mmCIF file of C-alpha atoms and ligand atoms in Angstrom:
data_model
loop_
_atom_site.group_PDB
_atom_site.id
_atom_site.type_symbol
_atom_site.label_atom_id
_atom_site.label_comp_id
_atom_site.label_asym_id
_atom_site.label_seq_id
_atom_site.Cartn_x
_atom_site.Cartn_y
_atom_site.Cartn_z
ATOM 1 C CA MET A 26 0.571 -7.749 -26.581
ATOM 2 C CA ASP A 27 -0.926 -11.147 -25.803
ATOM 3 C CA THR A 28 -0.033 -12.020 -22.117
ATOM 4 C CA LYS A 29 0.308 -15.793 -21.671
ATOM 5 C CA ILE A 30 -1.164 -16.841 -18.191
ATOM 6 C CA ILE A 31 0.363 -19.838 -16.708
ATOM 7 C CA GLU A 32 -1.180 -21.341 -13.562
ATOM 8 C CA ILE A 33 1.076 -23.121 -11.177
ATOM 9 C CA ASP A 34 0.046 -24.941 -7.879
ATOM 10 C CA SER A 35 2.641 -24.099 -5.345
ATOM 11 C CA ASN A 36 2.147 -27.629 -3.645
ATOM 12 C CA ASN A 37 2.595 -29.535 -6.867
ATOM 13 C CA ILE A 38 4.829 -27.480 -9.155
ATOM 14 C CA GLU A 39 4.577 -28.612 -12.797
ATOM 15 C CA MET A 40 8.118 -28.217 -14.213
ATOM 16 C CA SER A 41 7.105 -28.231 -17.852
ATOM 17 C CA SER A 42 4.981 -25.017 -17.175
ATOM 18 C CA ILE A 43 7.846 -23.446 -15.207
ATOM 19 C CA ASN A 44 10.147 -24.010 -18.064
ATOM 20 C CA ILE A 45 7.891 -22.465 -20.591
ATOM 21 C CA ALA A 46 8.149 -19.119 -18.452
ATOM 22 C CA ALA A 47 11.789 -19.508 -17.794
ATOM 23 C CA LYS A 48 12.554 -19.862 -21.550
ATOM 24 C CA VAL A 49 10.598 -16.584 -22.348
ATOM 25 C CA LEU A 50 12.653 -14.961 -19.711
ATOM 26 C CA ARG A 51 16.081 -16.258 -21.090
ATOM 27 C CA ASN A 52 14.982 -15.019 -24.531
ATOM 28 C CA GLY A 53 14.548 -11.608 -23.352
ATOM 29 C CA GLY A 54 10.929 -11.390 -22.343
ATOM 30 C CA ILE A 55 9.413 -10.168 -19.005
ATOM 31 C CA VAL A 56 7.613 -12.624 -16.749
ATOM 32 C CA ALA A 57 5.428 -11.896 -13.500
ATOM 33 C CA PHE A 58 5.936 -14.488 -10.803
ATOM 34 C CA PRO A 59 4.822 -15.078 -7.182
ATOM 35 C CA THR A 60 6.970 -14.477 -4.192
ATOM 36 C CA GLU A 61 6.123 -14.592 -0.541
ATOM 37 C CA THR A 62 6.142 -10.896 -0.122
ATOM 38 C CA VAL A 63 4.557 -9.534 -3.276
ATOM 39 C CA TYR A 64 4.428 -10.456 -6.971
ATOM 40 C CA GLY A 65 7.408 -9.560 -9.089
ATOM 41 C CA LEU A 66 7.871 -8.584 -12.618
ATOM 42 C CA GLY A 67 11.060 -10.141 -13.824
ATOM 43 C CA ALA A 68 13.691 -9.848 -16.498
ATOM 44 C CA ASP A 69 17.313 -11.350 -17.037
ATOM 45 C CA THR A 70 19.376 -8.958 -14.736
ATOM 46 C CA PHE A 71 22.225 -8.876 -17.427
ATOM 47 C CA ASN A 72 19.933 -8.024 -20.389
ATOM 48 C CA GLU A 73 19.535 -4.366 -20.858
ATOM 49 C CA ASP A 74 16.823 -4.513 -23.475
ATOM 50 C CA ALA A 75 14.789 -6.935 -21.242
ATOM 51 C CA VAL A 76 15.155 -4.836 -18.228
ATOM 52 C CA LYS A 77 14.156 -1.652 -20.130
ATOM 53 C CA LYS A 78 10.834 -3.412 -20.876
ATOM 54 C CA ILE A 79 10.093 -3.700 -17.129
ATOM 55 C CA PHE A 80 10.469 0.123 -16.748
ATOM 56 C CA ILE A 81 8.172 0.698 -19.818
ATOM 57 C CA ALA A 82 5.516 -1.911 -18.694
ATOM 58 C CA LYS A 83 5.357 -0.410 -15.270
ATOM 59 C CA GLY A 84 5.814 3.216 -16.095
ATOM 60 C CA ARG A 85 8.536 3.153 -13.477
ATOM 61 C CA PRO A 86 10.964 6.212 -13.216
ATOM 62 C CA SER A 87 14.306 5.153 -14.634
ATOM 63 C CA ASP A 88 16.286 6.380 -11.497
ATOM 64 C CA ASN A 89 14.602 3.641 -9.355
ATOM 65 C CA PRO A 90 16.865 0.496 -9.245
ATOM 66 C CA LEU A 91 15.642 -3.021 -9.382
ATOM 67 C CA ILE A 92 16.267 -6.076 -6.962
ATOM 68 C CA SER A 93 18.023 -9.016 -8.486
ATOM 69 C CA HIS A 94 16.629 -12.435 -7.283
ATOM 70 C CA ILE A 95 18.723 -15.619 -7.009
ATOM 71 C CA HIS A 96 17.892 -19.145 -5.969
ATOM 72 C CA ASP A 97 21.418 -20.153 -4.917
ATOM 73 C CA ILE A 98 23.998 -18.182 -2.978
ATOM 74 C CA SER A 99 26.710 -19.080 -5.483
ATOM 75 C CA GLN A 100 24.968 -16.427 -7.863
ATOM 76 C CA LEU A 101 26.021 -13.732 -5.506
ATOM 77 C CA ASN A 102 29.538 -13.824 -7.036
ATOM 78 C CA ASP A 103 28.182 -12.762 -10.413
ATOM 79 C CA LEU A 104 26.406 -9.579 -8.927
ATOM 80 C CA ALA A 105 28.301 -8.404 -5.823
ATOM 81 C CA ILE A 106 31.861 -7.534 -4.882
ATOM 82 C CA GLU A 107 33.479 -6.365 -1.452
ATOM 83 C CA VAL A 108 30.866 -8.634 0.228
ATOM 84 C CA PRO A 109 31.305 -7.940 3.898
ATOM 85 C CA ASP A 110 32.475 -10.762 6.259
ATOM 86 C CA TYR A 111 29.165 -10.630 8.304
ATOM 87 C CA THR A 112 26.972 -11.345 5.400
ATOM 88 C CA ASP A 113 26.627 -15.163 6.018
ATOM 89 C CA LYS A 114 25.260 -14.093 9.477
ATOM 90 C CA LEU A 115 22.328 -12.625 7.534
ATOM 91 C CA THR A 116 22.083 -14.965 4.629
ATOM 92 C CA SER A 117 22.212 -18.188 6.802
ATOM 93 C CA LYS A 118 19.305 -16.762 8.788
ATOM 94 C CA PHE A 119 17.123 -14.919 6.396
ATOM 95 C CA TRP A 120 17.662 -16.405 2.882
ATOM 96 C CA PRO A 121 15.615 -17.550 1.393
ATOM 97 C CA GLY A 122 13.215 -14.975 2.665
ATOM 98 C CA PRO A 123 11.902 -11.454 2.845
ATOM 99 C CA LEU A 124 15.339 -9.675 3.125
ATOM 100 C CA THR A 125 17.069 -7.853 0.285
ATOM 101 C CA LEU A 126 20.862 -6.968 0.760
ATOM 102 C CA ILE A 127 22.660 -4.137 -0.975
ATOM 103 C CA PHE A 128 26.310 -4.803 -2.018
ATOM 104 C CA LYS A 129 28.841 -3.016 -4.282
ATOM 105 C CA LYS A 130 28.189 -4.267 -7.658
ATOM 106 C CA THR A 131 30.291 -6.146 -10.339
ATOM 107 C CA PRO A 132 30.948 -4.379 -13.674
ATOM 108 C CA SER A 133 28.719 -6.908 -15.376
ATOM 109 C CA VAL A 134 25.452 -5.696 -13.790
ATOM 110 C CA PRO A 135 24.320 -3.131 -16.290
ATOM 111 C CA ASP A 136 23.558 0.398 -15.284
ATOM 112 C CA ILE A 137 19.883 0.224 -16.187
ATOM 113 C CA THR A 138 19.324 -2.533 -13.613
ATOM 114 C CA THR A 139 20.815 -0.401 -10.667
ATOM 115 C CA ALA A 140 19.698 2.962 -12.164
ATOM 116 C CA GLY A 141 23.300 4.051 -12.507
ATOM 117 C CA LEU A 142 24.239 3.130 -8.869
ATOM 118 C CA ASP A 143 27.476 1.425 -8.087
ATOM 119 C CA THR A 144 25.477 -0.979 -5.849
ATOM 120 C CA VAL A 145 23.090 -3.835 -6.532
ATOM 121 C CA ALA A 146 20.189 -5.130 -4.413
ATOM 122 C CA VAL A 147 20.026 -8.942 -4.170
ATOM 123 C CA ARG A 148 17.361 -11.235 -2.665
ATOM 124 C CA MET A 149 16.606 -15.036 -2.515
ATOM 125 C CA PRO A 150 12.814 -15.361 -2.107
ATOM 126 C CA SER A 151 11.427 -18.350 -0.405
ATOM 127 C CA HIS A 152 8.336 -19.028 -2.280
ATOM 128 C CA PRO A 153 8.513 -22.585 -3.903
ATOM 129 C CA VAL A 154 7.344 -21.358 -7.259
ATOM 130 C CA ALA A 155 9.708 -18.411 -7.273
ATOM 131 C CA LEU A 156 12.675 -20.565 -6.468
ATOM 132 C CA ALA A 157 11.802 -23.184 -9.069
ATOM 133 C CA PHE A 158 11.396 -20.375 -11.736
ATOM 134 C CA LEU A 159 14.575 -18.735 -10.730
ATOM 135 C CA LYS A 160 16.527 -21.954 -10.962
ATOM 136 C CA ALA A 161 14.997 -22.835 -14.377
ATOM 137 C CA ALA A 162 15.851 -19.339 -15.679
ATOM 138 C CA GLY A 163 19.430 -19.929 -14.619
ATOM 139 C CA VAL A 164 20.285 -16.137 -14.443
ATOM 140 C CA PRO A 165 19.633 -13.560 -11.709
ATOM 141 C CA VAL A 166 16.188 -12.082 -12.283
ATOM 142 C CA ALA A 167 15.780 -8.410 -11.805
ATOM 143 C CA ALA A 168 12.355 -7.833 -10.489
ATOM 144 C CA PRO A 169 10.408 -4.994 -8.931
ATOM 145 C CA SER A 170 6.930 -5.489 -7.731
ATOM 146 C CA ALA A 171 4.488 -6.316 -10.477
ATOM 147 C CA ASN A 172 2.223 -3.345 -10.356
ATOM 148 C CA ILE A 173 1.847 -0.222 -12.373
ATOM 149 C CA SER A 174 4.258 2.252 -10.580
ATOM 150 C CA GLY A 175 2.627 4.153 -7.787
ATOM 151 C CA ARG A 176 -0.324 1.597 -7.281
ATOM 152 C CA PRO A 177 -0.390 -0.717 -4.273
ATOM 153 C CA SER A 178 1.978 -3.821 -4.785
ATOM 154 C CA PRO A 179 0.204 -6.884 -6.092
ATOM 155 C CA THR A 180 -0.310 -9.574 -3.530
ATOM 156 C CA HIS A 181 -2.719 -11.812 -5.474
ATOM 157 C CA PRO A 182 -2.613 -12.870 -9.170
ATOM 158 C CA ARG A 183 -5.701 -10.887 -9.941
ATOM 159 C CA ASP A 184 -4.039 -7.543 -9.034
ATOM 160 C CA VAL A 185 -1.086 -8.379 -11.475
ATOM 161 C CA ILE A 186 -3.632 -9.166 -14.154
ATOM 162 C CA ALA A 187 -5.538 -5.892 -13.569
ATOM 163 C CA ASP A 188 -2.432 -3.860 -13.827
ATOM 164 C CA LEU A 189 -0.242 -5.764 -16.402
ATOM 165 C CA ASN A 190 -2.385 -7.975 -18.612
ATOM 166 C CA GLY A 191 -1.470 -7.227 -22.294
ATOM 167 C CA LYS A 192 1.759 -5.408 -21.322
ATOM 168 C CA ILE A 193 4.054 -8.391 -20.489
ATOM 169 C CA ASP A 194 4.769 -11.671 -21.848
ATOM 170 C CA VAL A 195 3.914 -14.137 -19.131
ATOM 171 C CA ILE A 196 2.096 -14.132 -15.723
ATOM 172 C CA ILE A 197 2.636 -17.071 -13.430
ATOM 173 C CA LYS A 198 -0.403 -17.301 -11.569
ATOM 174 C CA SER A 199 -0.167 -18.897 -8.053
ATOM 175 C CA ASN A 200 -1.430 -18.440 -4.660
ATOM 176 C CA LYS A 201 -1.868 -15.184 -2.626
ATOM 177 C CA SER A 202 1.481 -13.703 -1.245
ATOM 178 C CA GLU A 203 1.737 -14.748 2.243
ATOM 179 C CA ILE A 204 3.538 -11.683 3.796
ATOM 180 C CA GLY A 205 1.884 -9.005 1.657
ATOM 181 C CA LEU A 206 4.447 -6.432 2.184
ATOM 182 C CA GLU A 207 7.616 -5.941 0.101
ATOM 183 C CA SER A 208 11.207 -7.145 1.679
ATOM 184 C CA THR A 209 13.263 -5.407 4.206
ATOM 185 C CA VAL A 210 16.043 -3.556 2.499
ATOM 186 C CA LEU A 211 19.424 -3.587 4.319
ATOM 187 C CA ASP A 212 22.230 -1.621 2.753
ATOM 188 C CA ILE A 213 25.477 -3.342 3.664
ATOM 189 C CA SER A 214 27.633 -1.670 1.065
ATOM 190 C CA GLY A 215 28.751 1.029 3.515
ATOM 191 C CA ILE A 216 30.580 1.363 6.738
ATOM 192 C CA SER A 217 27.670 0.194 8.870
ATOM 193 C CA PRO A 218 24.363 -1.621 7.870
ATOM 194 C CA ILE A 219 21.514 0.705 7.125
ATOM 195 C CA VAL A 220 17.868 -0.078 6.867
ATOM 196 C CA LEU A 221 16.424 1.489 3.801
ATOM 197 C CA ARG A 222 12.900 -0.173 3.792
ATOM 198 C CA PRO A 223 11.374 -1.913 6.847
ATOM 199 C CA GLY A 224 9.736 -5.235 6.070
ATOM 200 C CA ALA A 225 8.785 -8.623 7.673
ATOM 201 C CA VAL A 226 12.570 -9.248 8.657
ATOM 202 C CA THR A 227 12.318 -6.916 11.700
ATOM 203 C CA LEU A 228 15.052 -4.520 13.225
ATOM 204 C CA LYS A 229 15.004 -6.634 16.365
ATOM 205 C CA GLN A 230 15.815 -9.794 14.218
ATOM 206 C CA LEU A 231 18.481 -7.858 12.334
ATOM 207 C CA SER A 232 20.008 -6.489 15.533
ATOM 208 C CA GLU A 233 20.084 -9.947 17.016
ATOM 209 C CA ALA A 234 21.792 -11.726 13.988
ATOM 210 C CA LEU A 235 24.448 -8.861 13.692
ATOM 211 C CA ASP A 236 24.763 -8.351 17.347
ATOM 212 C CA MET A 237 24.580 -4.569 16.883
ATOM 213 C CA ASP A 238 21.819 -1.962 17.167
ATOM 214 C CA ILE A 239 20.000 -1.688 13.873
ATOM 215 C CA ILE A 240 17.579 1.301 13.728
ATOM 216 C CA TYR A 241 15.282 2.659 11.040
ATOM 217 C CA ASN A 242 14.797 6.455 10.657
ATOM 218 C CA LYS A 243 11.201 6.960 9.801
ATOM 219 C CA VAL A 244 11.650 10.552 9.150
ATOM 220 C CA SER A 245 13.283 9.313 5.731
ATOM 221 C CA ASP A 246 9.767 7.966 4.899
ATOM 222 C CA ASN A 247 8.571 11.121 3.455
ATOM 223 C CA ALA A 248 11.637 13.221 3.231
ATOM 224 C CA GLU A 249 10.873 15.285 0.229
ATOM 225 C CA GLY A 250 13.825 17.350 -1.120
ATOM 226 C CA SER A 251 16.568 15.190 0.536
ATOM 227 C CA ILE A 252 18.565 12.753 -1.307
ATOM 228 C CA PRO A 253 17.116 9.426 -0.466
ATOM 229 C CA LYS A 254 19.757 6.573 -0.111
ATOM 230 C CA SER A 255 16.966 4.189 -1.668
ATOM 231 C CA PRO A 256 15.705 5.978 -4.614
ATOM 232 C CA GLY A 257 12.423 4.093 -4.659
ATOM 233 C CA MET A 258 11.529 5.533 -1.196
ATOM 234 C CA LYS A 259 11.186 9.119 -2.392
ATOM 235 C CA TYR A 260 8.155 8.373 -4.612
ATOM 236 C CA LYS A 261 4.419 8.526 -3.426
ATOM 237 C CA HIS A 262 3.720 4.825 -3.451
ATOM 238 C CA TYR A 263 1.222 2.062 -2.688
ATOM 239 C CA SER A 264 -1.555 4.468 -3.541
ATOM 240 C CA PRO A 265 -5.124 3.636 -4.042
ATOM 241 C CA LYS A 266 -6.964 5.906 -6.509
ATOM 242 C CA ALA A 267 -9.074 7.496 -3.602
ATOM 243 C CA GLN A 268 -7.752 9.896 -1.252
ATOM 244 C CA LEU A 269 -6.225 8.151 1.803
ATOM 245 C CA ILE A 270 -6.489 9.647 5.285
ATOM 246 C CA MET A 271 -4.712 7.926 7.965
ATOM 247 C CA VAL A 272 -5.591 8.502 11.755
ATOM 248 C CA ILE A 273 -2.857 7.897 14.338
ATOM 249 C CA GLY A 274 -2.859 8.270 18.156
ATOM 250 C CA ASP A 275 -4.341 6.279 20.969
ATOM 251 C CA ILE A 276 -6.907 3.718 20.023
ATOM 252 C CA ASN A 277 -9.783 5.373 21.596
ATOM 253 C CA ASN A 278 -9.003 8.925 20.044
ATOM 254 C CA ILE A 279 -8.413 7.209 16.807
ATOM 255 C CA VAL A 280 -11.999 5.645 16.674
ATOM 256 C CA LYS A 281 -13.465 8.981 17.547
ATOM 257 C CA MET A 282 -11.648 10.821 14.948
ATOM 258 C CA VAL A 283 -12.238 8.118 12.124
ATOM 259 C CA ILE A 284 -15.965 8.481 12.718
ATOM 260 C CA GLU A 285 -15.887 12.345 12.783
ATOM 261 C CA THR A 286 -13.746 12.502 9.547
ATOM 262 C CA ALA A 287 -16.151 9.826 8.000
ATOM 263 C CA ASN A 288 -19.251 11.789 8.878
ATOM 264 C CA HIS A 289 -17.768 15.147 7.814
ATOM 265 C CA ASN A 290 -16.948 13.799 4.337
ATOM 266 C CA LEU A 291 -20.286 11.993 3.986
ATOM 267 C CA SER A 292 -22.106 15.264 4.779
ATOM 268 C CA ASN A 293 -20.041 16.866 2.010
ATOM 269 C CA GLY A 294 -21.442 14.274 -0.379
ATOM 270 C CA LYS A 295 -18.229 12.158 -0.685
ATOM 271 C CA THR A 296 -18.399 8.282 -0.560
ATOM 272 C CA VAL A 297 -16.209 6.905 2.291
ATOM 273 C CA GLY A 298 -14.415 3.621 3.036
ATOM 274 C CA ILE A 299 -13.104 2.825 6.394
ATOM 275 C CA LEU A 300 -10.282 0.275 7.078
ATOM 276 C CA SER A 301 -10.939 -0.983 10.544
ATOM 277 C CA THR A 302 -9.234 -3.708 12.806
ATOM 278 C CA ILE A 303 -10.907 -6.639 14.643
ATOM 279 C CA GLN A 304 -10.632 -4.471 17.905
ATOM 280 C CA THR A 305 -12.376 -1.554 16.520
ATOM 281 C CA ASN A 306 -14.677 -2.942 13.676
ATOM 282 C CA SER A 307 -17.870 -2.994 15.836
ATOM 283 C CA MET A 308 -17.506 0.859 16.255
ATOM 284 C CA TYR A 309 -18.205 1.447 12.572
ATOM 285 C CA LYS A 310 -21.548 -0.469 12.175
ATOM 286 C CA ASP A 311 -23.207 2.706 10.978
ATOM 287 C CA PHE A 312 -20.984 2.958 7.912
ATOM 288 C CA ASP A 313 -21.595 1.076 4.686
ATOM 289 C CA GLN A 314 -18.274 0.521 3.337
ATOM 290 C CA VAL A 315 -15.925 -1.018 6.094
ATOM 291 C CA ILE A 316 -13.133 -3.509 5.507
ATOM 292 C CA CYS A 317 -11.501 -5.055 8.443
ATOM 293 C CA LEU A 318 -7.635 -5.416 7.828
ATOM 294 C CA GLY A 319 -6.974 -7.801 10.798
ATOM 295 C CA ASP A 320 -5.962 -8.081 14.242
ATOM 296 C CA ARG A 321 -3.875 -5.550 16.049
ATOM 297 C CA GLU A 322 -2.414 -8.296 18.219
ATOM 298 C CA LYS A 323 -1.384 -10.277 15.209
ATOM 299 C CA THR A 324 0.112 -7.799 12.759
ATOM 300 C CA LYS A 325 0.789 -10.606 10.141
ATOM 301 C CA THR A 326 -2.977 -10.477 9.577
ATOM 302 C CA ILE A 327 -2.786 -6.802 8.704
ATOM 303 C CA SER A 328 0.381 -6.965 6.542
ATOM 304 C CA SER A 329 -1.277 -9.706 4.498
ATOM 305 C CA SER A 330 -4.285 -7.835 3.727
ATOM 306 C CA LEU A 331 -3.264 -4.272 3.491
ATOM 307 C CA PHE A 332 -2.539 -3.929 -0.267
ATOM 308 C CA THR A 333 -5.405 -6.005 -1.385
ATOM 309 C CA SER A 334 -7.735 -4.033 0.927
ATOM 310 C CA LEU A 335 -6.507 -0.746 -0.740
ATOM 311 C CA ARG A 336 -7.383 -2.254 -4.090
ATOM 312 C CA ASP A 337 -10.673 -3.491 -2.785
ATOM 313 C CA MET A 338 -11.527 0.099 -1.650
ATOM 314 C CA ASP A 339 -10.814 1.393 -5.091
ATOM 315 C CA ASN A 340 -13.082 -1.312 -6.679
ATOM 316 C CA LEU A 341 -15.824 -0.057 -4.353
ATOM 317 C CA ASP A 342 -15.096 3.243 -6.011
ATOM 318 C CA VAL A 343 -14.903 5.400 -2.836
ATOM 319 C CA ASP A 344 -13.752 8.962 -2.789
ATOM 320 C CA ILE A 345 -12.074 8.755 0.597
ATOM 321 C CA ILE A 346 -10.458 5.985 2.476
ATOM 322 C CA ILE A 347 -9.992 6.357 6.296
ATOM 323 C CA ALA A 348 -7.322 4.059 7.803
ATOM 324 C CA GLU A 349 -6.411 3.562 11.398
ATOM 325 C CA GLY A 350 -2.739 3.632 12.428
ATOM 326 C CA ILE A 351 -1.229 0.805 14.454
ATOM 327 C CA ILE A 352 1.601 0.623 17.043
ATOM 328 C CA GLU A 353 5.075 0.942 15.535
ATOM 329 C CA ASP A 354 6.735 -2.077 16.648
ATOM 330 C CA GLY A 355 8.074 -5.231 14.820
ATOM 331 C CA LEU A 356 5.992 -5.744 11.700
ATOM 332 C CA GLY A 357 4.027 -2.695 12.618
ATOM 333 C CA ILE A 358 7.087 -0.495 11.696
ATOM 334 C CA ALA A 359 6.750 -1.837 7.970
ATOM 335 C CA ILE A 360 2.835 -1.596 7.797
ATOM 336 C CA MET A 361 2.999 2.052 9.154
ATOM 337 C CA ASN A 362 5.834 2.856 6.623
ATOM 338 C CA ARG A 363 3.578 1.834 3.717
ATOM 339 C CA LEU A 364 0.408 3.490 5.141
ATOM 340 C CA ARG A 365 2.390 6.644 5.395
ATOM 341 C CA LYS A 366 3.606 6.671 1.976
ATOM 342 C CA ALA A 367 0.196 5.699 0.673
ATOM 343 C CA SER A 368 -1.464 8.648 2.752
ATOM 344 C CA ASP A 369 -2.524 12.028 1.403
ATOM 345 C CA VAL A 370 -3.289 13.284 4.861
ATOM 346 C CA ILE A 371 -2.204 12.085 8.336
ATOM 347 C CA LEU A 372 -4.350 13.211 11.322
ATOM 348 C CA ASP A 373 -3.009 12.919 14.775
ATOM 349 C CA SER A 374 -6.101 12.295 17.008
ATOM 350 C CA ASN A 375 -4.099 13.144 20.092
ATOM 351 C CA ASN A 376 -2.818 16.304 18.724
ATOM 352 C CA THR A 377 -2.773 18.648 15.567
ATOM 353 C CA VAL A 378 -2.803 17.855 11.803
ATOM 354 C CA GLN A 379 0.298 16.699 10.406
ATOM 355 C CA LYS A 380 2.009 14.995 7.529
ATOM 356 C CA TYR A 381 5.177 13.301 8.194
HETATM 357 O O1 TXA B 30 9.693 -7.959 -1.613
HETATM 358 C C1 TXA B 30 10.262 -7.428 -2.509
HETATM 359 O O2 TXA B 30 11.324 -6.847 -2.336
HETATM 360 C C2 TXA B 30 9.640 -7.423 -4.071
HETATM 361 C C3 TXA B 30 9.620 -8.789 -4.518
HETATM 362 C C4 TXA B 30 9.150 -8.885 -6.034
HETATM 363 O O3 TXA B 30 10.876 -9.390 -4.396
HETATM 364 N N1 TXA B 30 10.343 -6.425 -4.780
HETATM 365 C C5 TXA B 30 10.253 -5.081 -4.661
HETATM 366 O O4 TXA B 30 10.709 -4.409 -5.570
HETATM 367 O O5 TXA B 30 9.550 -4.479 -3.742
HETATM 368 P P1 TXA B 30 10.567 -2.771 -5.832
HETATM 369 O O6 TXA B 30 11.346 -2.382 -6.996
HETATM 370 O O7 TXA B 30 9.283 -2.610 -5.724
HETATM 371 O O8 TXA B 30 11.426 -2.146 -4.660
HETATM 372 C C6 TXA B 30 12.847 -2.091 -4.582
HETATM 373 C C7 TXA B 30 13.237 -1.172 -3.564
HETATM 374 C C8 TXA B 30 13.130 0.158 -4.106
HETATM 375 O O9 TXA B 30 12.798 1.138 -3.014
HETATM 376 C C9 TXA B 30 14.425 0.588 -4.768
HETATM 377 O O10 TXA B 30 14.811 2.019 -4.654
HETATM 378 C C10 TXA B 30 15.479 -0.182 -3.638
HETATM 379 O O11 TXA B 30 14.698 -1.423 -3.399
HETATM 380 N N2 TXA B 30 16.628 -0.518 -4.377
HETATM 381 C C11 TXA B 30 16.882 -1.310 -5.222
HETATM 382 N N3 TXA B 30 18.280 -1.339 -5.550
HETATM 383 C C12 TXA B 30 18.950 -0.456 -4.735
HETATM 384 C C13 TXA B 30 20.275 0.050 -4.541
HETATM 385 N N4 TXA B 30 21.196 -0.449 -5.298
HETATM 386 N N5 TXA B 30 20.470 0.943 -3.734
HETATM 387 C C14 TXA B 30 19.394 1.390 -3.054
HETATM 388 N N6 TXA B 30 18.116 1.110 -3.013
HETATM 389 C C15 TXA B 30 18.031 0.012 -3.892
HETATM 390 MG MG1 MG B 31 7.393 -1.513 -6.001
#
């Protein structure tokens, strides 16, 4: 298939180009588009055949439901029923933005979109190109991240092109995704709100908005064998091709163990890449392949570069990637969730070997 690549400047949105992409979508095609979290791969939520194309292009398991993207709150009526009274406490604060809400679904949302669940995930993204595209499309747009299933989510148009060129109708090429991690997923379809996936809208922000304690149970990050509430969370995810080892613990112990682990693998003839942070980067000057993720004190710098850096390491063709864990607080909870899911091995530098 010939994929049409349409470039759009987010500071000067060319509506005639947006309309070309929107028309393809309305006619049952699939279109990759930028959002502030990661790039999405969209189809008309109500068009079963179009949604099926997304699962095929991504190689996505059919039991993993999609998020429907809207540009206007009035579209919620077409998707959700039994909307809780407190919903506007969330939407008024966090929409448009990186928060996905799960509601009971209307009968018009097809089973393929929600993987047979009686609930639907909805998000209003804040990226100006996403909003313009959704408005022009005129229908809710079901969109997972625009990567081949299992690979790190795409935060740059080149990642979308690498994974999906030739497999989809259109790629809207714009700037790099600012946040770099997928949205927070909050299930409000049950008795009390539950975070299914941590993201840039933090637990503290949700707790404040709802005036109740909102927690995230990280044990569910890798709970194999259990029945996950969010089907997507049971799959190994965000994975580079190389083996990923994450080292957690106190910062000094982490650095020591990263160096030991790197040297051990190098002496076994493996090529090794290290994902450092500004605070630790100078400790790894003896190693060739080091990518600095960002500043431990400014976790936004780490979230926005994590997935691209995993892809960059693959492009360097290393056998082993060693990453440092960071403190699990605020955005750090989401970053560590993605690193855990991408890891083949987790080493606790304070303690014994473990995999959560
Ligand atoms: O930031 C994002 O959320 C990006 C951009 C494109 O909006 N999208 C994204 O989609 O990350 P995806 O498909 O890669 O992840 C959606 C997650 C999956 O873990 C899926 O299982 C969960 O949301 N999900 C979707 N619908 C659900 C539902 N009805 N109940 C529970 N979990 C649901
Ligand atoms: Mg995804």
